Amino acid sequence: MSASTSTTHASLNKEKHVRYWLRCLKTYLPSVYISNEAQRMSLGFFILSALDLLGALHTRITASERTEYADWILRCQHPDGGFRGFTGTMTGEENTNEWDVANLAATYFACAALVVLGEGMDRVKRKECLEWVKSLQRANGSFGEGIGKGGVVEGAEDMRFCYLATVTRWFLRRGEDMDEVEDINVEGLVEWIKASVTYEGGIAQAPLHEAHAGFTYNGVGALMLLGMLPRHTDKSKNEGTMSAEFVENVTKWLVSRQTLMLHEGDELPMVDDEPPDMTPKFFPRTFHVQGAFPVSVTDAILQNASVEISTHDLQWAGFNGRCNKVADTCYAFWVGGTLGMLKREHIQDFNAIRYYLLDKTQHMIGGFGKLPGDGPGPFSSMAIEL
Amino acid sequence: MGKYSDSDEWEDIVPIPQDDGGLNPLAAIAYTEEYSEAMSYLRAAMAEDEKSDRALGLTEDIIRMNPAHYTVWLYRADMLFTLQKDLLQELEWLNAISLKHIKNFQIWHHRQVVMSHIPALPPTEIAFLARMLAKDAKNYHVWSYRQWFVRHFSLWDSELPYVETLLQSDVRNNSAWNHRWFIVFARYTDPKQHSIKKGDADSEIPLEIMRREIEYTKAAISTAPQNQSPWNYLRGVLKIKGMGLVELKDFAEQYADLEKEDEVRSSHALDFLADVYAEEEHKERSAKALELLARRYDPIRKNYWDYRRSLLGLELVGA
């Protein structure tokens, strides 16, 4: 569509991204990351995995350094199975107090990081970990994130935990010696995920909540690893999997996330805010934006043929996470990744999202920001290096 | 030299410093001295499972610096209940933190845990939630909590007018549309099964409610036809009702008449009609609606509309 335009697009500044991630790995993250301390394991995984994807983990880091990073991860392993997200709750080498507990997200990221490091699962207490994961499942099929006092399952009912439990099981439940470990209730989990599919076609944090791209990734990802996606071209082999209707509806919901609305200013302010600025920069001159986000209720219709979408504007299209929201870097991963799991990635406008990321959110010092003009951060950047 | 080491209140405690292991820890953070010290005292208090006012104050201090610390919240909740603290006061303290850290899972989960120990609806709660939504009307955590809260205190009847005021101020607020769905239909769901109760949906959900929802949504579309939220809602209602989209064909054609290609007012109406025509076996008309979307009214999703057209099983026309 936009082949005729002459804009030159940015490319991935690979060396700058490598240096950004090496800085994250080898120096202290700044003090503002104190509020992320409990997620150190996930930050650690993002850093290692980004370097791996950029081809630098085995060239710019020595083997002994890689072993030491693995040692730190294993230091966080809980004696009763699972991993902590950081060392901050540990009060001694041997004894663990009852507030020093394993956390599901940390466990998933620890396993994933050990794989990336080439360490594998040899030093993981696989049996204990699988039993601990099973203990996190509730009667309704959903998972919590940890075990609190008196064996209570802690944490909200949350699609993220279902995904994390499913992947951890996939990492660890391998080989004959694991068959003796009692499995999670797969059927109950699938039912709970089905109940979280909303009337819009996407998946929510929990039943009846709003469809959201992150939770849709989690739900579809869990279904994929449980063998519940109908991925065979031979339809008779898809028996017992999710319906074709589910796949069509979620596909439509996912492609609907692609949007030209790239800035907060493209959204209409709430009534209590300042009146909207009516200048063209506020409402880019494309009918998509003008039509979808009307200046006033009476204008709220698509403009007629006099305003065509310009091929210029169509070059950059990000993804949002929910209906009628602004685009955000991270959803390129959540939406694109989910379409990939459904083997439908060709249905998105790949160039438009690529140029959105490279031209609009890539940062001059390396890394990617959340929104155009934002500084870089490991969360957004990792989503994109993937 | 620090807030805790200098304090008489804590002099009986031997702080436990963090041991981060060898030379290459992952994602090491440049801690401030203030945070390091507070965490060392927290470790000491947690190791003894101390339950006291000073330990409560310490958790407050840590949460101020690191509200995503998952175990400090559990420790705090346990102390609140054991020491039988004033839970309304806890909510008030939480209000300030919630307004500061808008996107934090733990704060809202803690609120739910605390609220489930309070027997009657605190009078300030509704006003506080309104304040949160005034800051961000689409805050996912607030809406998730609100669903739990409505069900817990059975607030179904007062909630619908509130959602309508939100939709009046922003008819594109998809979170508010989803909440409307919850208010209208969750009453008919079994919270244990999470699905519409077994049996004929028509017999469970009164017909006048279905009609009301359809009319409300049609009115919302008429004020802003190019707004996907109510179109999705409408499809959802028709599906629960077991009705085909055909029922609303005339309504959708007001916004997209295939005979007047230049006057299409809503891409979502075109999409709706593409399905209606396919339901009616008018494949050529359906294909025309999808072509208009791909070529002219929603080219960002050209690949998708072409895919949908391919499902009709028609010969490809030359572009």
XYZ file of C-alpha atoms in Angstrom:
705
model
C 0.000 0.000 0.000
C 2.623 2.506 1.029
C 5.351 1.332 -1.330
C 5.155 4.528 -3.299
C 6.136 6.789 -0.416
C 9.724 7.912 -0.221
C 10.233 8.134 3.555
C 13.427 6.495 4.746
C 12.858 4.419 7.845
C 15.183 3.850 10.741
C 16.857 0.479 11.182
C 17.630 -1.422 14.371
C 20.765 0.105 15.901
C 22.040 -3.280 16.973
C 25.316 -2.230 18.595
C 23.587 0.478 20.610
C 20.996 -2.007 21.828
C 23.751 -4.472 22.812
C 25.508 -1.750 24.775
C 22.252 -0.739 26.442
C 21.696 -4.311 27.658
C 25.312 -4.824 28.734
C 24.935 -1.689 30.827
C 21.817 -3.200 32.427
C 23.692 -6.445 33.116
C 27.032 -5.197 34.380
C 26.249 -2.030 36.257
C 23.696 -1.274 38.944
C 20.218 -0.402 37.780
C 19.432 3.090 39.106
C 17.666 3.598 42.444
C 14.282 4.132 40.817
C 14.326 0.365 40.259
C 13.932 -0.181 44.021
C 10.213 -0.355 43.334
C 10.958 -3.269 40.955
C 13.131 -5.158 43.422
C 10.681 -8.004 43.861
C 10.812 -8.514 40.072
C 14.600 -8.783 39.831
C 14.290 -12.289 38.416
C 12.161 -11.056 35.532
C 14.472 -8.103 34.892
C 17.384 -10.547 34.906
C 15.666 -12.757 32.356
C 14.885 -9.781 30.101
C 18.505 -8.663 30.160
C 19.974 -12.116 29.443
C 17.398 -12.974 26.827
C 17.754 -9.671 24.968
C 21.516 -10.174 24.766
C 20.899 -13.719 23.578
C 18.554 -12.548 20.818
C 21.052 -9.893 19.770
C 23.714 -12.624 19.539
C 25.855 -11.154 22.330
C 25.285 -13.501 25.286
C 27.918 -15.996 24.184
C 30.335 -13.509 22.619
C 30.428 -10.567 25.016
C 29.954 -12.539 28.261
C 32.403 -15.219 29.435
C 31.416 -18.777 30.362
C 32.363 -18.228 33.999
C 30.230 -15.077 34.151
C 27.307 -17.036 32.742
C 27.784 -19.685 35.444
C 27.804 -16.987 38.116
C 24.536 -15.551 36.829
C 23.076 -19.071 36.994
C 24.409 -19.353 40.558
C 22.516 -16.229 41.551
C 19.306 -17.619 40.045
C 19.767 -20.904 41.927
C 20.494 -18.975 45.092
C 16.898 -17.775 44.826
C 15.568 -21.346 44.621
C 13.352 -22.171 47.606
C 14.189 -25.402 49.468
C 10.551 -26.519 49.180
C 10.338 -25.878 45.429
C 9.925 -22.800 43.243
C 11.999 -19.622 43.155
C 11.923 -16.296 44.938
C 12.001 -13.132 42.830
C 14.953 -11.674 44.726
C 17.248 -12.338 47.657
C 15.648 -9.697 49.879
C 13.400 -12.021 51.902
C 16.140 -14.577 52.704
C 17.229 -14.478 56.322
C 19.840 -17.230 56.442
C 21.476 -19.948 54.387
C 19.500 -22.820 55.848
C 16.309 -21.810 57.522
C 13.530 -20.027 55.722
C 11.029 -17.988 57.642
C 7.376 -18.237 56.691
C 7.469 -14.893 54.873
C 10.297 -16.069 52.660
C 8.310 -17.778 49.937
C 8.583 -18.790 46.306
C 6.721 -16.767 43.717
C 5.216 -18.108 40.502
C 6.370 -15.356 38.134
C 9.883 -15.592 39.563
C 9.829 -19.354 39.076
C 8.865 -19.046 35.430
C 11.530 -16.404 34.741
C 14.185 -18.368 36.636
C 13.557 -21.476 34.503
C 13.509 -19.417 31.302
C 16.753 -17.631 32.243
C 18.471 -20.936 33.052
C 17.503 -22.177 29.587
C 18.854 -19.017 27.947
C 22.115 -19.361 29.891
C 22.499 -22.943 28.642
C 22.384 -24.172 32.248
C 19.231 -26.242 31.779
C 17.137 -27.737 34.571
C 19.781 -29.998 36.148
C 20.086 -27.987 39.358
C 16.351 -27.248 39.606
C 14.357 -29.184 42.222
C 11.929 -30.256 39.552
C 9.733 -32.591 41.570
C 9.332 -30.153 44.474
C 8.682 -27.313 42.039
C 5.952 -29.189 40.157
C 4.282 -30.146 43.427
C 4.425 -26.531 44.559
C 2.878 -25.364 41.251
C 0.070 -27.869 41.717
C -0.555 -26.538 45.209
C -1.196 -23.068 43.720
C -4.260 -24.232 41.765
C -7.685 -23.363 43.163
C -10.846 -25.451 42.977
C -12.186 -23.292 40.118
C -9.143 -24.091 37.958
C -7.300 -20.757 38.315
C -3.860 -20.296 39.911
C -2.487 -18.054 42.649
C 1.078 -16.720 42.785
C 2.323 -18.150 46.056
C 1.462 -19.990 49.248
C 0.849 -17.908 52.333
C 0.412 -18.743 55.975
C -1.428 -21.958 56.691
C -1.137 -23.124 53.094
C -3.512 -20.473 51.757
C -3.210 -19.768 48.014
C -2.258 -16.092 47.741
C -2.784 -13.693 44.850
C -5.659 -12.584 42.698
C -7.494 -14.759 40.209
C -5.354 -13.838 37.287
C -4.757 -15.148 33.759
C -1.044 -14.329 34.103
C -0.665 -16.958 36.819
C -2.385 -19.570 34.637
C 0.094 -18.907 31.862
C 3.090 -18.931 34.209
C 1.975 -22.209 35.801
C 1.455 -23.802 32.397
C 4.879 -22.795 31.067
C 6.638 -23.845 34.266
C 4.942 -27.234 33.987
C 6.051 -27.389 30.344
C 9.661 -26.635 31.356
C 9.803 -29.196 34.141
C 7.358 -32.004 33.476
C 9.593 -33.975 31.141
C 10.967 -37.450 31.339
C 9.598 -40.615 32.888
C 10.654 -39.822 36.439
C 8.253 -36.867 36.439
C 5.215 -39.034 35.673
C 4.955 -39.987 39.322
C 4.341 -36.335 40.265
C 0.635 -35.646 40.385
C -0.377 -33.288 37.555
C -2.392 -30.074 37.751
C -6.109 -30.151 36.933
C -5.817 -29.399 33.213
C -9.527 -29.660 32.498
C -10.406 -27.197 35.256
C -7.776 -24.766 34.008
C -9.102 -24.911 30.427
C -12.660 -24.290 31.669
C -11.502 -21.265 33.639
C -9.706 -19.835 30.599
C -12.807 -20.415 28.447
C -14.881 -18.540 31.025
C -12.479 -15.591 30.701
C -13.120 -15.147 26.957
C -15.252 -12.005 26.755
C -18.108 -10.912 24.498
C -15.511 -8.933 22.529
C -13.589 -12.080 21.569
C -10.400 -11.373 23.545
C -9.416 -12.793 26.944
C -9.554 -10.961 30.275
C -7.629 -11.158 33.559
C -10.482 -13.288 34.928
C -14.076 -14.128 33.960
C -16.217 -11.065 33.122
C -13.327 -8.582 33.200
C -12.332 -6.529 30.138
C -10.529 -8.202 27.218
C -6.862 -7.170 27.254
C -3.985 -8.055 24.904
C -1.613 -9.146 27.683
C -4.147 -11.518 29.206
C -5.119 -12.735 25.737
C -1.483 -13.670 25.141
C -1.472 -15.492 28.491
C -4.703 -17.361 27.815
C -3.879 -18.378 24.255
C -0.325 -19.272 25.309
C -1.604 -21.564 28.062
C -4.089 -23.180 25.673
C -1.324 -23.736 23.131
C 0.973 -25.447 25.646
C -1.940 -27.593 26.817
C -2.481 -28.714 23.209
C -5.872 -27.009 23.073
C -5.414 -24.869 19.946
C -6.858 -26.368 16.761
C -3.688 -26.073 14.709
C -4.044 -29.041 12.370
C -5.123 -28.395 8.792
C -6.735 -31.822 8.972
C -9.844 -30.887 10.957
C -10.472 -34.380 12.309
C -7.289 -34.060 14.353
C -8.613 -30.962 16.111
C -11.237 -32.802 18.110
C -11.448 -31.746 21.741
C -9.623 -28.464 21.115
C -10.986 -24.914 21.199
C -13.715 -24.160 18.658
C -13.118 -22.572 15.255
C -15.444 -19.805 16.421
C -13.092 -19.001 19.305
C -10.137 -18.776 16.910
C -11.986 -16.510 14.455
C -13.244 -14.230 17.219
C -9.901 -13.872 18.954
C -8.177 -13.257 15.592
C -10.562 -10.442 14.818
C -10.138 -8.977 18.278
C -6.344 -9.105 17.896
C -6.191 -7.447 14.478
C -8.567 -4.783 15.771
C -5.809 -3.738 18.178
C -3.739 -2.223 15.364
C -4.296 1.506 15.428
C -3.091 4.828 14.064
C -3.764 6.396 17.448
C -0.173 6.777 18.600
C -0.242 9.606 21.137
C -2.250 10.271 24.267
C -3.322 13.478 22.578
C -5.090 11.432 19.921
C -7.576 10.425 22.572
C -10.343 12.759 23.538
C -9.906 14.188 27.022
C -12.497 13.497 29.668
C -15.080 16.201 30.174
C -13.393 17.543 33.306
C -10.098 18.103 31.515
C -9.026 21.021 29.395
C -11.067 21.425 26.220
C -9.458 19.600 23.304
C -6.929 21.389 21.182
C -8.422 21.424 17.699
C -5.222 21.927 15.773
C -4.338 19.352 13.122
C -1.533 17.848 15.197
C -4.093 16.948 17.833
C -6.367 15.215 15.371
C -4.107 13.933 12.610
C -5.717 14.438 9.234
C -6.689 10.863 8.620
C -10.297 9.833 8.550
C -9.537 6.872 10.732
C -8.570 9.040 13.622
C -11.025 11.796 12.886
C -13.862 9.375 12.502
C -13.056 7.118 15.369
C -12.411 9.870 17.866
C -14.851 12.578 17.079
C -14.496 16.161 18.119
C -18.061 16.270 19.298
C -20.830 13.764 19.493
C -22.671 15.177 16.482
C -19.518 14.983 14.364
C -19.039 11.430 15.378
C -19.267 9.846 11.975
C -16.733 8.773 9.426
C -15.807 11.638 7.164
C -16.849 11.014 3.605
C -14.546 10.402 0.683
C -13.094 13.888 0.792
C -10.712 12.731 3.523
C -8.806 9.620 2.544
C -6.229 8.013 4.796
C -2.938 9.222 3.460
C -0.386 6.561 2.671
C 2.005 8.631 4.770
C 0.034 8.098 7.976
C -0.575 4.437 7.247
C 3.138 3.744 7.461
C 3.102 3.797 11.256
C 0.534 1.791 13.117
C 1.061 0.497 16.613
C -1.024 -1.854 18.704
C -3.162 -0.974 21.686
C -4.021 -3.394 24.483
C -7.752 -2.750 24.678
C -10.486 -1.326 22.492
C -10.318 2.483 22.068
C -6.909 2.901 23.753
C -3.712 4.488 22.470
C -0.869 2.352 20.992
C 1.943 1.197 23.287
C 5.232 -0.503 22.366
C 4.674 -3.612 24.485
C 1.484 -4.646 22.691
C 3.449 -5.295 19.506
C 4.712 -8.308 21.423
C 1.477 -9.338 23.127
C -0.661 -9.029 19.986
C 1.921 -10.143 17.420
C 2.984 -13.058 19.615
C -0.584 -14.260 20.086
C -1.274 -14.099 16.349
C 1.929 -16.109 15.905
C 0.711 -18.811 18.299
C -2.480 -18.989 16.250
C -0.302 -19.181 13.091
C -1.991 -16.033 11.843
C 0.785 -13.467 12.083
C 0.442 -12.711 8.344
C -2.916 -11.057 9.046
C -1.386 -8.021 10.795
C 0.163 -5.107 8.910
C 3.723 -6.114 9.648
C 5.518 -3.159 8.064
C 3.336 -0.605 9.801
C 4.125 -2.032 13.249
C 7.808 -2.433 12.365
C 8.163 1.194 11.330
C 6.151 2.341 14.338
C 8.689 0.647 16.619
C 11.835 1.589 14.721
C 10.862 5.161 13.853
C 8.683 6.165 16.767
C 9.702 4.364 19.960
C 13.335 3.284 19.424
C 15.518 5.465 21.649
C 18.713 7.213 20.564
C 20.741 5.642 23.395
C 19.468 2.150 22.624
C 16.416 0.397 23.979
C 12.779 1.195 23.252
C 10.330 3.415 25.119
C 6.709 2.718 25.935
C 5.307 5.585 23.883
C 6.861 7.790 21.170
C 9.326 10.168 22.866
C 9.659 8.087 26.052
C 12.994 7.054 27.521
C 14.022 3.411 27.164
C 13.250 0.753 29.739
C 13.933 -2.968 30.006
C 10.249 -3.910 29.968
C 9.377 -2.222 26.671
C 12.753 -2.960 25.115
C 12.654 -6.656 25.833
C 9.228 -6.973 24.282
C 10.645 -5.594 21.062
C 13.959 -7.385 20.836
C 11.827 -10.528 20.804
C 23.366 5.911 61.570
C 19.916 5.612 60.222
C 16.275 5.924 60.962
C 16.136 2.486 62.602
C 19.631 2.009 64.018
C 19.352 5.360 65.816
C 15.940 4.617 67.221
C 15.417 3.397 70.799
C 12.302 1.603 69.619
C 14.354 -0.837 67.522
C 17.427 -1.195 69.728
C 16.651 -4.823 70.689
C 16.712 -5.897 67.033
C 19.782 -7.126 65.180
C 19.231 -6.207 61.529
C 19.875 -8.915 58.919
C 21.775 -7.505 55.938
C 20.985 -8.686 52.429
C 23.223 -11.456 51.119
C 23.139 -11.263 47.340
C 25.675 -14.030 46.803
C 28.734 -13.882 44.565
C 30.224 -11.245 42.326
C 27.673 -11.456 39.546
C 24.141 -11.076 40.841
C 21.446 -10.414 38.237
C 19.667 -7.075 37.864
C 21.429 -5.598 40.885
C 19.927 -2.300 41.964
C 21.679 0.739 43.435
C 19.738 0.705 46.714
C 19.487 3.872 48.730
C 20.834 3.594 52.280
C 17.367 4.327 53.571
C 15.895 1.343 51.700
C 18.745 -1.043 52.560
C 18.431 -0.261 56.235
C 14.653 -0.608 56.339
C 14.871 -3.945 54.507
C 17.469 -5.238 56.973
C 15.097 -4.520 59.852
C 12.186 -6.021 57.898
C 14.128 -9.265 57.437
C 14.813 -9.374 61.159
C 11.158 -8.736 62.021
C 9.880 -11.292 59.487
C 12.340 -13.934 60.696
C 10.777 -13.667 64.173
C 7.286 -13.218 62.723
C 6.993 -10.186 64.948
C 3.530 -8.670 65.141
C 3.629 -5.174 66.563
C 2.868 -1.554 65.887
C 6.495 -0.864 65.098
C 6.557 -3.689 62.539
C 3.381 -2.307 60.966
C 5.091 1.054 60.671
C 8.094 -0.643 59.106
C 5.934 -2.305 56.423
C 4.440 1.102 55.703
C 7.932 2.469 55.189
C 8.923 -0.347 52.812
C 5.662 -0.120 50.854
C 6.212 3.607 50.381
C 9.527 2.820 48.665
C 8.579 -0.486 47.023
C 4.824 -1.035 46.700
C 5.334 -4.135 44.479
C 7.115 -6.112 47.241
C 4.822 -9.149 47.259
C 5.504 -10.581 50.725
C 5.487 -7.354 52.704
C 1.789 -6.987 51.893
C 1.023 -10.510 53.132
C 2.965 -9.858 56.327
C 1.136 -6.593 56.841
C -2.321 -8.134 56.261
C -1.569 -10.886 58.749
C -0.542 -8.316 61.371
C -3.633 -6.176 60.784
C -5.959 -9.092 61.443
C -3.976 -10.536 64.358
C -3.636 -7.172 66.110
C -7.280 -6.372 65.254
C -6.418 -3.025 63.807
C -9.002 -0.519 62.598
C -9.531 -1.651 59.012
C -11.257 1.565 57.974
C -8.083 3.389 58.880
C -6.157 0.925 56.739
C -8.398 1.764 53.787
C -7.758 5.439 54.281
C -4.023 4.845 54.233
C -4.428 2.706 51.111
C -6.349 5.478 49.367
C -3.341 7.763 49.406
C -0.998 5.036 48.128
C -3.427 3.980 45.415
C -3.672 7.515 44.097
C 0.116 7.677 43.953
C 0.848 4.287 42.394
C -1.859 3.993 39.802
C -0.720 0.748 38.194
C 0.069 -1.718 40.924
C -1.511 -5.149 41.333
C -0.638 -5.680 45.025
C -2.342 -2.558 46.353
C -5.695 -3.584 44.917
C -5.402 -7.159 45.993
C -4.625 -5.990 49.532
C -7.665 -3.712 49.411
C -9.824 -6.679 48.475
C -8.366 -8.794 51.286
C -8.982 -6.008 53.831
C -12.456 -5.210 52.504
C -13.525 -8.843 52.739
C -12.981 -8.551 56.522
C -15.267 -5.507 56.787
C -18.897 -6.514 57.366
C -20.757 -3.504 55.911
C -20.016 -1.244 52.975
C -17.844 1.641 54.225
C -19.572 4.919 53.341
C -16.513 6.445 51.672
C -15.687 3.586 49.337
C -17.852 4.571 46.362
C -16.527 8.128 46.431
C -12.940 6.912 46.548
C -13.424 4.623 43.538
C -15.023 7.486 41.637
C -11.956 9.560 42.421
C -9.647 6.842 41.094
C -11.676 6.574 37.892
C -11.657 10.335 37.486
C -7.861 10.060 37.299
C -8.002 7.255 34.755
C -11.403 6.039 33.664
C -9.880 2.872 32.177
C -7.700 1.748 35.107
C -7.855 -2.044 34.860
C -7.135 -2.675 38.549
C -9.906 -0.381 39.692
C -12.450 -2.014 37.393
C -11.384 -5.507 38.430
C -11.703 -4.599 42.096
C -15.023 -2.895 41.439
C -16.481 -6.106 39.991
C -15.542 -8.029 43.087
C -16.882 -5.236 45.279
C -20.250 -5.000 43.479
C -20.786 -8.731 43.824
C -19.563 -8.824 47.430
C -21.932 -6.096 48.626
C -24.701 -6.833 46.078
C -24.688 -3.352 44.586
C -26.243 -4.334 41.256
C -29.029 -1.780 41.222
C -27.083 1.350 42.059
C -24.299 0.496 39.660
C -26.096 0.799 36.327
C -26.859 4.540 36.637
C -23.204 5.128 37.526
C -21.950 3.322 34.424
C -24.330 5.396 32.360
C -22.880 8.640 33.657
C -19.416 7.414 32.654
C -20.627 6.462 29.193
C -22.291 9.823 28.879
C -19.023 11.601 29.472
C -17.099 9.240 27.185
C -19.087 6.887 25.006
C -15.814 5.265 23.850
C -14.827 4.109 27.339
C -14.595 0.388 26.658
C -13.985 -0.400 30.330
C -17.323 1.184 31.163
C -19.016 -0.861 28.426
C -17.471 -4.003 29.842
C -18.653 -3.030 33.313
C -22.144 -2.537 31.939
C -21.961 -6.072 30.585
C -20.927 -7.284 34.024
C -23.724 -5.402 35.804
C -26.403 -6.592 33.403
C -25.365 -10.207 32.880
C -23.192 -11.318 35.817
C -26.300 -11.595 38.001
C -27.373 -14.423 35.795
C -24.062 -16.207 36.037
C -23.025 -18.725 38.569
C -19.871 -17.273 40.177
C -18.542 -20.783 40.718
C -19.061 -21.817 37.097
C -18.453 -18.359 35.631
C -20.876 -19.034 32.820
C -24.485 -18.200 32.115
C -26.447 -20.685 34.173
C -27.265 -23.805 32.284
C -30.516 -23.939 30.438
C -32.206 -21.662 27.960
C -30.681 -18.192 28.188
C -34.071 -16.660 27.336
C -35.705 -18.126 30.392
C -32.969 -16.789 32.658
C -32.598 -13.248 31.361
C -35.879 -11.323 31.123
C -36.752 -10.270 27.602
C -37.269 -6.637 28.563
C -33.686 -6.471 29.761
C -32.421 -7.758 26.439
C -34.573 -5.191 24.629
C -33.372 -2.427 26.917
C -29.739 -3.330 26.229
C -30.258 -3.403 22.474
C -32.009 -0.035 22.487
C -29.432 1.570 24.758
C -26.603 0.355 22.533
C -28.309 1.467 19.337
C -28.723 4.944 20.821
C -25.039 5.041 21.772
C -24.067 4.031 18.233
C -26.257 6.737 16.783
C -24.309 9.382 18.699
C -20.928 8.019 17.539
C -21.208 5.381 14.806
C -17.461 4.954 14.386
C -16.993 3.569 17.903
C -16.242 -0.122 18.151
C -17.235 -0.577 21.813
C -21.038 -0.520 21.381
C -20.850 -2.536 18.147
C -19.041 -5.277 20.049
C -21.536 -4.989 22.881
C -24.440 -5.303 20.453
C -22.972 -8.450 18.913
C -22.515 -9.877 22.405
C -26.119 -9.207 23.409
C -27.486 -10.722 20.199
C -25.389 -13.814 20.812
C -26.614 -14.339 24.372
C -30.118 -13.891 23.075
C -29.472 -16.494 20.373
C -30.498 -13.925 17.748
C -28.888 -13.578 14.317
C -27.288 -10.273 13.350
C -29.931 -10.040 10.617
C -32.369 -8.649 13.188
C -30.442 -5.386 13.116
C -29.734 -5.200 9.414
C -31.853 -2.084 8.824
C -30.205 -0.354 11.748
C -26.687 -1.064 10.431
C -27.592 -0.035 6.885
C -28.249 3.484 8.122
C -24.504 3.805 8.612
C -23.276 1.913 5.574
C -25.317 1.694 2.401
C -23.515 -0.319 -0.252
C -25.347 1.632 -2.947
C -23.776 4.845 -1.625
C -20.130 3.953 -1.282
C -19.039 7.519 -0.601
C -21.348 7.956 2.348
C -20.260 5.160 4.666
C -20.308 6.526 8.199
C -18.971 3.567 10.155
C -16.477 0.851 9.282
C -17.988 -1.253 12.075
C -21.383 -1.082 10.358
C -19.742 -2.364 7.177
C -18.185 -5.224 9.138
C -21.537 -5.978 10.790
C -23.268 -6.006 7.398
C -20.603 -8.228 5.863
C -21.650 -10.816 8.457
C -25.368 -10.145 7.937
C -25.085 -10.646 4.166
C -23.048 -13.805 4.660
C -25.754 -15.078 7.071
C -28.318 -14.366 4.327
C -26.155 -16.166 1.754
C -25.704 -12.917 -0.191
C -22.031 -13.602 -0.684
C -21.489 -10.970 -3.356
C -22.829 -8.237 -1.112
C -20.785 -9.502 1.786
C -17.685 -9.450 -0.414
C -18.430 -5.901 -1.473
C -18.617 -4.721 2.141
C -15.301 -6.429 2.897
C -13.682 -4.896 -0.179
C -14.807 -1.445 0.901
C -13.182 -2.048 4.264
C -9.919 -3.300 2.752
C -9.614 -0.671 0.083
C -11.099 2.395 1.588
C -12.580 2.465 5.067
C -10.182 0.363 7.117
C -7.067 -0.277 5.000
C -4.887 -0.789 8.083
C -6.567 -4.218 8.356
C -6.489 -4.937 4.622
C -4.977 -8.400 5.129
C -7.684 -9.320 7.585
C -10.564 -8.142 5.397
C -9.035 -10.003 2.435
C -8.839 -13.104 4.600
C -12.492 -12.728 5.564
C -13.381 -12.347 1.902
C -11.503 -15.545 1.093
C -13.716 -17.408 3.592
C -16.729 -16.652 1.391
C -15.341 -18.999 -1.244
C -15.847 -16.568 -4.131
C -13.600 -16.131 -7.153
C -11.136 -13.298 -6.674
C -11.984 -10.245 -8.709
C -9.205 -8.229 -10.327
C -8.250 -5.389 -8.012
